[in-house]
XYZ file of C-alpha atoms in Angstrom:
755
model
C -19.651 48.948 40.409
C -22.469 50.974 38.904
C -25.597 50.356 40.855
C -28.481 52.334 39.497
C -28.405 48.840 38.574
C -30.999 46.380 39.445
C -34.095 48.538 39.731
C -33.154 50.520 36.631
C -32.359 47.453 34.563
C -35.609 45.783 35.441
C -38.397 48.107 34.510
C -37.798 51.622 35.881
C -34.918 52.970 33.781
C -35.684 56.626 33.028
C -38.963 56.400 34.952
C -40.244 59.837 36.056
C -41.216 58.624 39.554
C -37.782 57.067 40.046
C -36.119 60.334 38.945
C -38.349 62.245 41.387
C -37.067 60.101 44.290
C -33.427 60.281 43.114
C -33.620 64.110 43.151
C -35.439 64.067 46.505
C -37.012 66.912 48.415
C -37.882 68.541 51.735
C -40.564 67.011 53.959
C -41.724 67.850 57.467
C -40.977 65.014 59.890
C -43.580 64.889 62.697
C -42.889 63.358 66.113
C -45.268 65.307 68.350
C -47.405 68.440 68.318
C -44.297 70.505 69.108
C -41.626 68.429 67.250
C -42.134 69.105 63.514
C -38.918 69.603 61.560
C -37.877 69.992 57.939
C -35.720 67.157 56.665
C -34.335 66.419 53.198
C -35.109 62.915 51.837
C -33.798 61.275 48.664
C -33.341 57.837 47.122
C -29.692 56.829 46.800
C -28.130 55.740 43.515
C -28.555 52.042 44.376
C -32.355 52.660 44.130
C -32.851 50.590 47.291
C -31.860 52.939 50.091
C -33.584 56.125 51.247
C -31.272 58.770 52.719
C -32.354 61.569 55.044
C -30.416 64.218 56.917
C -30.289 64.073 60.698
C -29.435 66.976 62.969
C -27.970 64.669 65.623
C -24.249 65.391 65.813
C -23.256 61.733 66.073
C -25.163 60.725 62.939
C -25.317 63.414 60.310
C -26.854 61.151 57.673
C -29.269 58.314 58.093
C -30.492 55.693 55.685
C -33.017 52.886 55.640
C -33.643 50.208 53.059
C -36.756 50.132 50.851
C -36.859 46.416 51.849
C -37.590 47.503 55.445
C -40.808 49.280 54.421
C -43.987 47.315 55.101
C -46.338 49.892 53.539
C -46.765 53.577 52.671
C -50.029 55.081 53.946
C -51.561 58.187 52.420
C -53.324 60.703 54.662
C -53.469 60.946 58.458
C -53.635 57.154 58.872
C -51.159 56.666 61.729
C -51.831 57.295 65.407
C -49.113 59.969 65.460
C -50.550 61.991 62.560
C -54.115 61.740 63.900
C -52.914 63.033 67.264
C -50.376 65.682 66.225
C -51.799 67.231 63.030
C -54.948 69.086 62.090
C -57.572 67.435 59.804
C -57.072 70.350 57.384
C -53.654 68.934 56.316
C -55.049 65.400 55.648
C -54.083 65.533 51.938
C -50.479 66.606 52.643
C -49.699 63.789 55.091
C -48.371 60.266 54.648
C -46.653 57.625 56.791
C -43.940 55.075 56.107
C -44.682 51.910 58.113
C -41.692 49.652 58.801
C -41.500 45.907 59.291
C -40.919 44.752 62.866
C -40.848 47.174 65.787
C -39.237 50.191 64.117
C -41.375 53.302 64.696
C -43.498 54.719 61.861
C -42.084 57.701 59.978
C -44.797 60.405 59.867
C -44.269 63.021 57.147
C -45.989 66.056 55.649
C -45.391 67.440 52.173
C -45.807 71.045 51.047
C -49.064 70.221 49.215
C -51.357 67.298 48.294
C -49.817 66.815 44.856
C -46.324 66.459 46.323
C -47.590 63.984 48.980
C -49.301 61.855 46.297
C -46.072 61.871 44.280
C -44.011 60.606 47.226
C -46.530 57.867 48.050
C -46.956 56.575 44.477
C -43.200 56.766 43.737
C -42.208 54.893 46.897
C -44.876 52.236 46.257
C -43.656 51.802 42.670
C -39.995 51.300 43.685
C -41.029 48.985 46.562
C -43.133 46.827 44.186
C -40.361 46.745 41.556
C -37.813 45.573 44.134
C -40.098 42.866 45.554
C -40.723 41.592 41.998
C -37.006 41.178 41.223
C -35.951 37.590 40.737
C -33.791 35.880 43.362
C -30.822 36.135 41.002
C -31.322 39.881 40.495
C -31.649 40.422 44.268
C -28.535 38.352 44.795
C -26.563 40.380 42.214
C -27.779 43.567 43.789
C -26.739 42.474 47.263
C -23.243 41.605 46.016
C -22.896 44.913 44.111
C -23.936 46.811 47.259
C -21.287 44.983 49.287
C -18.709 45.738 46.590
C -19.546 49.420 46.766
C -19.138 49.421 50.565
C -15.754 47.707 50.194
C -14.567 50.222 47.583
C -13.369 52.636 50.278
C -11.856 55.300 47.987
C -14.749 55.029 45.481
C -12.486 54.692 42.414
C -14.502 51.757 40.998
C -11.448 49.535 41.433
C -10.734 46.868 44.016
C -7.358 46.399 45.638
C -6.461 43.177 47.485
C -7.194 44.926 50.803
C -10.614 46.043 49.529
C -11.268 42.528 48.237
C -10.661 41.089 51.718
C -12.986 43.712 53.210
C -15.610 42.797 50.601
C -15.367 39.070 51.420
C -16.009 39.892 55.072
C -19.017 42.012 54.032
C -20.538 39.013 52.244
C -19.808 36.765 55.208
C -16.876 34.725 53.895
C -13.706 34.302 55.897
C -10.887 33.419 53.516
C -7.286 32.909 54.368
C -4.875 35.336 52.773
C -3.466 32.792 50.310
C -6.924 32.016 48.904
C -7.821 35.715 48.657
C -4.555 36.371 46.819
C -5.155 33.396 44.540
C -8.596 34.700 43.457
C -7.163 38.181 43.103
C -4.279 37.044 40.848
C -6.588 34.889 38.747
C -8.735 37.939 37.992
C -6.068 40.655 37.779
C -5.240 39.912 34.146
C -3.715 43.372 33.664
C -1.332 42.914 36.648
C -2.253 46.406 37.766
C -2.644 45.496 41.445
C -6.363 46.252 41.345
C -9.444 44.784 39.680
C -11.626 46.890 37.399
C -14.322 46.467 34.748
C -14.293 42.966 33.208
C -11.917 41.748 35.945
C -14.525 42.539 38.598
C -17.103 40.686 36.442
C -14.728 37.665 36.292
C -14.283 37.832 40.063
C -18.088 37.979 40.517
C -18.552 34.891 38.279
C -15.909 32.923 40.203
C -17.553 33.915 43.453
C -21.121 32.994 42.498
C -20.220 29.709 40.830
C -22.454 26.920 42.243
C -20.588 23.621 42.081
C -23.606 21.612 43.303
C -25.762 23.011 40.462
C -23.041 22.091 37.926
C -23.172 18.447 39.033
C -26.972 18.221 38.642
C -27.035 20.152 35.371
C -24.215 18.143 33.770
C -25.917 14.867 34.690
C -28.985 15.794 32.595
C -27.482 18.098 29.926
C -27.040 15.389 27.286
C -27.475 17.552 24.153
C -24.433 19.527 22.931
C -23.613 20.352 26.540
C -27.096 21.798 27.148
C -30.436 20.488 28.392
C -32.818 19.769 25.531
C -36.556 19.774 26.157
C -36.371 15.965 26.566
C -33.423 16.281 29.031
C -35.330 18.819 31.106
C -38.426 16.593 31.086
C -36.289 13.664 32.320
C -35.045 15.853 35.175
C -38.608 16.912 36.106
C -39.872 13.311 36.052
C -36.926 11.521 37.664
C -35.500 14.047 40.142
C -38.405 16.373 40.893
C -40.977 13.528 40.813
C -43.471 15.806 39.049
C -46.332 14.707 36.807
C -44.751 16.813 34.053
C -45.348 16.797 30.290
C -43.249 18.023 27.357
C -45.497 21.105 27.331
C -44.560 21.856 30.970
C -40.851 21.598 30.119
C -41.363 23.864 27.111
C -43.108 26.496 29.288
C -40.191 26.491 31.750
C -37.698 27.080 28.907
C -39.879 29.887 27.552
C -40.167 31.460 31.003
C -36.636 31.134 32.385
C -34.102 30.644 29.589
C -31.935 33.761 29.284
C -30.099 32.862 26.045
C -32.284 33.580 22.993
C -30.389 31.121 20.734
C -30.886 28.299 23.249
C -34.533 29.283 23.680
C -35.144 28.978 19.919
C -33.645 25.467 19.989
C -35.907 24.645 22.971
C -32.762 24.214 25.094
C -32.048 25.284 28.662
C -28.577 26.575 29.562
C -27.075 26.393 33.044
C -28.067 30.038 33.672
C -31.660 29.302 32.678
C -31.641 26.188 34.884
C -30.412 28.215 37.892
C -33.080 30.828 37.162
C -35.780 28.087 37.194
C -34.468 26.636 40.487
C -34.704 30.073 42.129
C -38.319 30.696 41.150
C -41.561 29.276 42.526
C -41.428 26.150 40.336
C -38.063 25.316 41.940
C -39.109 26.320 45.452
C -39.812 23.891 48.291
C -43.400 25.241 48.520
C -45.815 23.663 46.040
C -46.966 26.559 43.762
C -50.433 24.942 43.499
C -50.862 25.620 47.245
C -49.970 29.331 47.060
C -53.427 30.662 45.965
C -56.684 29.731 47.750
C -56.920 26.059 46.734
C -59.041 24.518 49.489
C -62.821 24.088 49.647
C -64.027 27.272 51.411
C -67.705 26.268 51.507
C -67.572 24.097 54.649
C -68.962 25.332 58.013
C -66.712 27.898 59.723
C -65.711 25.499 62.545
C -64.132 23.092 60.013
C -61.149 25.454 59.625
C -58.101 26.466 61.629
C -58.383 30.260 61.989
C -55.314 32.496 62.378
C -55.896 34.204 65.745
C -54.277 36.830 67.932
C -54.333 37.271 71.721
C -54.243 40.735 73.377
C -54.056 42.164 69.865
C -53.883 45.738 71.171
C -50.432 45.239 72.749
C -47.239 46.135 70.898
C -44.926 44.618 73.557
C -45.420 43.010 76.985
C -48.547 42.528 79.098
C -47.738 44.791 82.067
C -46.485 48.147 80.814
C -46.316 48.022 76.988
C -48.181 50.446 74.725
C -51.678 49.650 73.399
C -52.169 50.745 69.817
C -54.443 50.641 66.773
C -51.200 49.933 64.860
C -51.048 46.487 66.512
C -54.492 45.663 65.003
C -53.414 46.891 61.560
C -50.235 44.757 61.676
C -52.152 41.628 62.762
C -54.944 42.075 60.165
C -52.512 42.704 57.310
C -50.767 39.442 58.298
C -54.174 37.776 57.623
C -54.992 37.293 61.312
C -58.756 36.606 61.301
C -59.621 36.726 65.020
C -58.527 39.725 67.086
C -59.146 40.474 70.759
C -60.597 43.660 72.270
C -60.234 44.054 76.051
C -62.865 46.759 76.763
C -63.061 48.980 79.857
C -64.871 52.166 80.902
C -62.871 55.209 79.805
C -62.943 58.918 80.613
C -65.687 61.182 79.160
C -68.002 58.207 78.726
C -65.770 56.758 75.958
C -64.912 53.014 76.186
C -61.197 52.196 75.926
C -59.098 49.127 75.170
C -56.134 48.122 77.328
C -54.854 45.260 79.471
C -56.858 45.524 82.721
C -55.150 45.846 86.147
C -51.881 46.934 84.469
C -50.203 50.169 83.355
C -50.352 49.410 79.622
C -51.526 52.526 77.763
C -55.148 52.936 76.640
C -56.572 53.303 73.138
C -60.126 54.413 72.244
C -62.542 51.600 71.329
C -63.913 53.796 68.536
C -60.438 54.242 66.958
C -59.784 50.495 67.027
C -63.107 49.755 65.270
C -62.265 52.353 62.591
C -58.844 50.723 62.049
C -60.485 47.280 61.808
C -63.012 48.617 59.285
C -60.176 50.032 57.140
C -57.780 47.060 57.301
C -59.872 43.915 57.920
C -59.947 42.837 54.270
C -56.753 44.304 52.803
C -54.985 40.929 52.538
C -57.862 38.431 52.914
C -61.563 38.597 52.013
C -62.511 35.967 54.565
C -64.401 36.825 57.796
C -62.879 38.519 60.832
C -64.005 37.639 64.376
C -63.828 40.351 67.058
C -63.388 38.634 70.421
C -64.773 41.043 73.045
C -63.672 40.844 76.646
C -66.226 43.228 78.121
C -65.723 44.995 81.481
C -67.771 48.112 80.665
C -70.801 49.680 82.337
C -74.156 49.318 80.536
C -73.957 52.936 79.300
C -70.544 52.468 77.678
C -71.623 49.072 76.286
C -74.463 50.851 74.471
C -71.869 53.174 72.951
C -69.726 50.146 71.953
C -72.733 48.642 70.160
C -73.413 51.996 68.481
C -69.804 52.226 67.200
C -69.806 48.616 65.964
C -73.067 49.110 64.055
C -72.399 52.629 62.699
C -68.703 52.199 61.774
C -68.765 48.616 60.442
C -72.114 49.055 58.637
C -73.065 46.200 56.285
C -69.894 44.292 57.135
C -71.223 43.518 60.630
C -73.290 40.319 60.957
C -76.342 41.390 63.033
C -78.653 38.432 62.405
C -78.361 34.787 61.342
C -78.405 33.984 57.618
C -81.760 32.629 56.384
C -85.311 32.843 57.743
C -85.190 29.889 60.137
C -83.007 29.000 63.082
C -79.700 27.681 61.642
C -78.289 24.328 62.747
C -74.731 24.980 61.612
C -72.238 27.748 60.864
C -72.165 29.516 57.501
C -68.943 28.970 55.513
C -65.983 31.356 55.117
C -67.133 31.729 51.482
C -70.626 32.901 52.571
C -69.069 35.189 55.189
C -66.611 36.938 52.828
C -66.201 40.591 53.808
C -68.133 40.049 57.056
C -67.235 40.763 60.683
C -68.548 38.558 63.518
C -68.733 39.540 67.185
C -67.727 36.989 69.818
C -69.062 37.866 73.258
C -71.765 37.277 75.855
C -75.435 37.065 74.855
C -78.468 37.417 77.162
C -80.497 34.629 75.562
C -80.401 31.782 73.064
C -80.134 32.602 69.359
C -83.513 31.011 68.554
C -85.192 33.832 70.556
C -84.785 35.914 67.376
C -87.124 33.535 65.529
C -89.572 33.011 68.438
C -90.381 36.733 68.839
C -88.955 36.281 72.304
C -86.162 38.853 72.060
C -87.718 41.484 74.328
C -85.315 41.191 77.261
C -83.845 44.659 77.989
C -80.671 43.948 79.951
C -79.462 41.325 82.386
C -76.432 39.925 84.150
C -74.001 37.418 82.707
C -70.778 35.989 84.152
C -67.815 38.186 83.295
C -65.239 36.647 80.984
C -61.997 37.910 82.419
C -58.689 36.576 81.175
C -56.678 39.384 82.734
C -57.649 38.187 86.219
C -56.970 34.611 85.209
C -53.309 34.484 86.241
C -52.161 31.048 87.269
C -49.851 32.411 89.951
C -52.697 34.195 91.721
C -51.479 37.730 91.065
C -54.174 40.252 90.180
C -56.749 37.680 91.254
C -60.360 38.800 91.500
C -63.362 36.970 92.902
C -64.142 34.151 90.478
C -67.313 34.216 88.392
C -68.022 37.905 88.971
C -71.162 39.086 87.207
C -71.523 41.943 84.773
C -74.639 43.710 83.496
C -74.994 43.289 79.739
C -76.695 45.834 77.471
C -79.281 44.387 75.093
C -77.815 46.388 72.159
C -74.436 44.647 72.567
C -75.998 41.244 73.264
C -78.108 41.419 70.082
C -75.107 41.618 67.720
C -73.547 38.418 69.086
C -74.819 35.870 66.548
C -72.537 32.933 65.683
C -69.974 33.266 68.507
C -71.722 33.384 71.885
C -69.262 32.999 74.780
C -70.260 30.372 77.365
C -68.509 28.746 80.326
C -67.111 25.242 79.681
C -68.418 22.605 82.113
C -67.307 19.458 80.301
C -67.784 17.882 76.870
C -70.978 15.992 77.802
C -72.590 19.129 79.200
C -71.635 21.110 76.082
C -73.048 18.376 73.826
C -76.370 18.256 75.710
C -76.897 21.925 76.595
C -75.093 24.182 74.110
C -76.033 25.191 70.580
C -73.466 25.032 67.783
C -72.952 28.827 68.080
C -72.086 28.675 71.812
C -68.324 28.553 72.251
C -65.852 28.380 75.118
C -62.423 29.890 75.672
C -59.783 27.666 77.291
C -56.715 28.845 79.158
C -53.671 26.999 77.747
C -53.139 24.792 80.854
C -56.765 23.563 80.742
C -56.633 23.026 76.968
C -53.318 21.121 77.099
C -54.666 18.972 79.892
C -57.665 18.019 77.737
C -55.635 17.633 74.521
C -52.691 15.640 75.788
C -54.377 13.211 78.174
C -54.430 9.868 76.416
C -56.176 6.807 77.779
C -59.307 8.562 79.043
C -60.484 9.552 75.539
C -60.347 13.262 76.487
C -58.486 14.193 73.315
C -60.960 12.242 71.126
C -63.845 13.949 72.968
C -62.149 17.322 72.332
C -61.871 16.531 68.598
C -65.598 15.630 68.481
C -66.484 18.790 70.432
C -64.638 20.820 67.766
C -66.536 19.082 64.936
C -69.702 20.803 66.180
C -68.464 23.948 67.944
C -65.677 26.522 67.975
C -62.953 26.534 70.658
C -60.655 29.427 71.480
C -57.349 28.857 73.314
C -55.406 31.715 74.928
C -51.983 32.004 76.649
C -51.733 31.815 80.442
C -51.968 35.138 82.268
C -48.602 34.374 83.861
C -46.933 34.978 80.469
C -46.446 38.661 81.325
C -43.620 38.933 78.774
C -46.101 38.043 75.978
C -44.407 34.684 75.309
C -46.340 31.950 73.486
C -47.329 28.301 73.918
C -46.891 25.628 71.232
C -50.013 25.779 69.001
C -49.460 22.351 67.384
C -51.068 20.132 70.102
C -54.128 22.423 69.918
C -54.431 21.995 66.137
C -53.949 18.239 66.642
C -57.286 18.115 68.501
C -59.057 20.367 65.999
C -59.146 23.641 67.985
C -59.830 26.450 65.536
C -59.037 29.728 67.318
C -55.577 29.103 68.755
C -54.731 32.656 69.864
C -51.078 33.697 70.054
C -49.255 36.923 70.955
C -48.608 38.144 67.379
C -46.385 40.915 68.762
C -43.799 38.382 69.994
C -41.399 36.881 67.425
C -40.924 33.262 68.507
C -40.751 29.668 67.327
C -44.494 29.409 68.055
C -45.241 32.345 65.739
C -43.023 30.746 63.056
C -45.206 27.613 63.309
C -48.334 29.774 63.049
C -46.939 31.562 59.986
C -46.096 28.163 58.455
C -49.552 26.726 59.205
C -51.256 29.666 57.423
C -48.627 30.089 54.678
C -50.685 28.292 52.034
C -54.274 28.712 50.764
C -53.718 32.304 49.671
C -52.434 33.224 53.175
C -56.133 33.973 53.765
C -56.061 33.058 57.486
C -58.221 29.921 57.079
C -56.955 26.352 56.595
C -59.392 23.437 56.137
C -58.908 20.822 58.860
C -58.127 17.234 57.739
C -61.185 15.086 57.012
C -60.565 12.911 60.110
C -61.054 16.024 62.296
C -64.392 16.783 60.605
C -66.048 13.354 60.213
C -68.309 12.310 63.109
C -67.350 8.641 62.683
C -63.651 9.426 63.256
C -61.908 7.871 66.274
C -58.664 9.769 65.751
C -56.550 10.334 68.882
C -53.197 12.076 68.261
C -51.716 10.601 71.452
C -52.448 6.888 70.877
C -52.261 6.234 67.162
C -54.473 3.438 65.844
C -55.196 2.421 62.284
C -57.518 4.775 60.434
C -57.664 7.197 57.486
C -55.213 9.496 59.337
C -52.458 6.839 59.278
C -50.658 7.480 55.980
C -47.164 6.365 56.927
C -44.400 8.100 55.000
C -40.637 8.162 55.034
C -39.254 11.652 54.583
C -35.707 11.824 53.198
C -33.928 15.162 53.196
C -30.428 16.139 52.135
C -29.258 19.560 53.306
C -26.870 20.459 50.479
C -25.825 24.109 50.757
C -26.642 27.643 51.897
C -26.450 30.933 50.037
C -25.611 34.409 51.322
C -26.523 33.889 54.966
C -26.525 37.312 56.652
C -23.998 38.371 59.261
C -25.544 38.292 62.730
C -23.284 40.853 64.379
C -23.066 43.592 61.752
C -21.250 45.936 64.141
C -18.353 43.542 64.658
C -16.127 44.199 61.680
C -14.577 40.733 61.619
C -17.506 38.571 62.718
C -18.307 35.732 60.291
C -21.006 33.140 60.891
C -20.389 29.431 61.566
C -23.710 28.119 60.223
C -25.520 24.876 61.000
C -28.998 23.759 59.869
C -31.580 22.069 62.064
C -34.511 20.276 60.423
C -37.558 19.931 62.694
C -40.876 18.099 62.372
C -43.889 19.173 64.463
C -47.116 17.153 64.447
C -48.646 14.330 66.484
C -46.297 13.314 69.365
C -45.059 10.246 67.428
C -43.885 12.488 64.565
C -42.061 15.191 66.566
C -38.350 15.052 65.712
C -35.285 17.230 65.152
C -31.916 16.602 63.433
C -29.041 18.948 62.729
C -25.988 19.247 60.512
C -22.445 19.928 61.689
C -21.434 23.609 61.709
C -19.230 25.102 59.018
C -16.546 27.480 60.174
C -16.374 31.031 58.847
C -18.577 30.763 55.777
C -21.990 32.315 55.481
C -21.665 32.979 51.742
C -21.780 29.469 50.286
C -21.512 26.801 53.021
C -21.839 23.157 51.876
C -23.127 20.488 54.279
C -24.269 17.572 52.066
C -25.883 15.803 55.053
C -28.723 13.262 54.816
C -31.561 12.814 57.312
C -34.541 10.473 57.465
C -37.826 10.960 59.365
C -40.688 8.493 59.874
C -44.044 10.239 59.558
C -47.358 8.722 60.744
C -49.890 11.556 60.217
C -48.535 13.740 57.378
C -51.681 15.905 57.237
C -50.847 17.382 60.664
C -47.065 17.589 60.219
C -45.154 20.868 59.886
C -41.585 21.096 58.563
C -39.305 23.806 59.975
C -35.772 24.752 58.940
C -33.632 26.667 61.426
C -30.240 28.123 60.474
C -28.080 29.122 63.436
C -24.654 30.608 64.073
C -22.810 28.011 66.159
C -21.188 29.242 69.352
C -19.197 27.121 71.803
C -19.615 29.460 74.765
C -23.190 30.789 74.504
C -26.528 29.810 72.910
C -26.483 29.815 69.109
C -27.906 32.911 67.374
C -30.748 32.512 64.877
C -29.702 33.405 61.309
C -32.980 32.519 59.566
C -35.916 30.098 59.566
C -38.704 28.783 57.346
C -41.749 26.678 58.163
C -44.430 25.052 55.981
C -46.942 22.164 56.066
C -45.291 18.867 55.109
C -48.125 18.187 52.622
C -47.125 21.363 50.703
C -43.499 20.280 50.189
C -42.313 19.582 46.613
C -39.996 16.601 46.062
C -36.577 16.876 44.435
C -33.927 19.614 44.355
C -35.454 22.728 45.910
C -34.500 26.124 47.248
C -35.765 27.116 50.696
C -36.241 30.859 51.360
C -35.212 32.136 54.789
C -37.127 34.504 57.062
C -35.990 36.646 59.987
C -37.114 35.969 63.554
C -39.978 38.417 62.879
C -41.054 36.485 59.788
C -39.815 38.863 57.051
C -38.019 37.480 53.980
C -34.205 37.769 53.977
C -33.760 38.889 50.391
C -30.859 36.929 48.936
C -30.413 34.190 51.545
C -31.578 30.584 51.210
C -30.866 26.875 51.522
C -30.575 24.308 48.751
C -31.926 20.853 49.620
C -33.063 17.556 48.132
C -36.341 16.160 49.491
C -38.294 12.939 49.011
C -41.580 12.152 50.783
C -42.372 8.515 49.983
C -44.918 5.952 51.162
C -43.338 3.888 53.936
C -42.394 0.354 52.919
């Protein structure tokens, strides 16, 4: 059960940085200005787990997985380090940022060189692990479980340890079956498995019967797949426009046996390797990079958008944080919200008004946005300002925006004449736009009529906009607006919505409205009075922003799909809340380089379109399809209740379609008792699809429970138009949207024109 295993074998064997981490060293852990303590940290032998000592009596040693690390930040980049350390130790500091809600780990090394070494070494191991193939991750997971089961650490497995191991990997086997496997492998009759016997046991365990059936059907050449056999499989089963050259490239890339590779053959191991990589994934690899036309006007795209971005938790008492902005921006969110209020010492702050959520400095948030806006996407970021500040503090806000963001900030329209349409995401690469109130029309810039000093505008106040009347303030209160802040609002001027006709006649393309969810749903879902068609046409010319009701004090979310159906671009969700709605958002923006922009279908951009999602008529949007799906099997589904020694999952799979109302559907398999390791369902479903370009496909794997609601095991969501036909593996994500390393589903899909 040697484990310096997977990372070592695949690129870092004998690597100096790896050795540095394996030896480990002392670092200062920083929690507050007074809590700074020396702790020893080192990478464990499995090369995937970081160990550190803990002085708490009930947990002497603590570990966390390298997989749990979202990023490693050099310098005083976290809120904690900025607050609790002196700028003079900048070079010695670094932070480990975790996925999900786990707190950052703020650390200080003895000198700058040591800090750099920790940061670069951790990044190298993290990158190496994320680049491992599915098969390598799977092997590693199994080896880890074996090590945990090997209680006396003698590198042998007794029958008792074998049973413990099977529970670790989420398989409940009756004693007879466990004994049967054990006897089959214990060739030496020693009463324990070791060396080659453990390898034999591993092979028996990871054998995929369903893959055998498919492989044997096409392996017509000396028991292997020749290039021609593989091409037949790609053409007939995977329905790909493949050539002999494509088949040859797959053999070159994935075949593990050199002799077979020379013969241009693919063995079963090579075939499994191919099925576990992107070519065998459900997601079309051609849709992974930016593949859409990015030169259309900005309002022709769905834009990944966050509501109350500053909150880490709920709306009433949760902490506000720059970290929340960093997390949203690095998930390619392209529209973030800043709720600005007068702060102490003349410094504007951001927090959720009329509540006890904590405050964060406006200046610090703008610095964080400057640093992280374009880490994962080059396309423009919109800062949605909800401004409650006095004129003096507004002037300071404008100063910070201009001085900190510099050239990235759009401070005037592109071109020398008054524009008639938005620039494109391509033209706005690396740029930041301000959405907020403006004292005059944009054309004043070109008419030399921009001399107005300050004036009053109606206050845009979502916090007071609670549907249940709590925290209510007088409606349409006015606020004085500083000219300096007004002048940097260019393409996203906030205006009150008074109806589609009024907007068409009175508002410029750059004047946009925000809609509370109840108002937006009312407009989007009312069929018969052409409201939804009018909404679609409104969004062909202008931007619309939708935000959750103020009554959602727990930061819950609304379903974004009906909003996308009518072409709304900025459908703002609480990114801090893991939910089905956030899974749909992650699925919607999964493709196109996860850049945060998705081009809307042509029928939501063409002025002649009469598309109405609620009453489907014939038109270019009607591309009727029949979607056939067979849920075949699952692999290595994680245990839900890790603390319960004997808990094994009873998994079922639900397949869901979200799109226009006529396409919404959900079907589920039966549950399988006590097997999360390799459950087999072999169940077929059929869905009728009317508007495939708006349809989303979501897989949900749950642990069936007769007495309480099922627990979520994993989920995955993607646009139906990005699905590949044929036999495909589906990765699984946690509720928070992080990949579950070795888990997945195996399915067969066919999206065909309806007869």
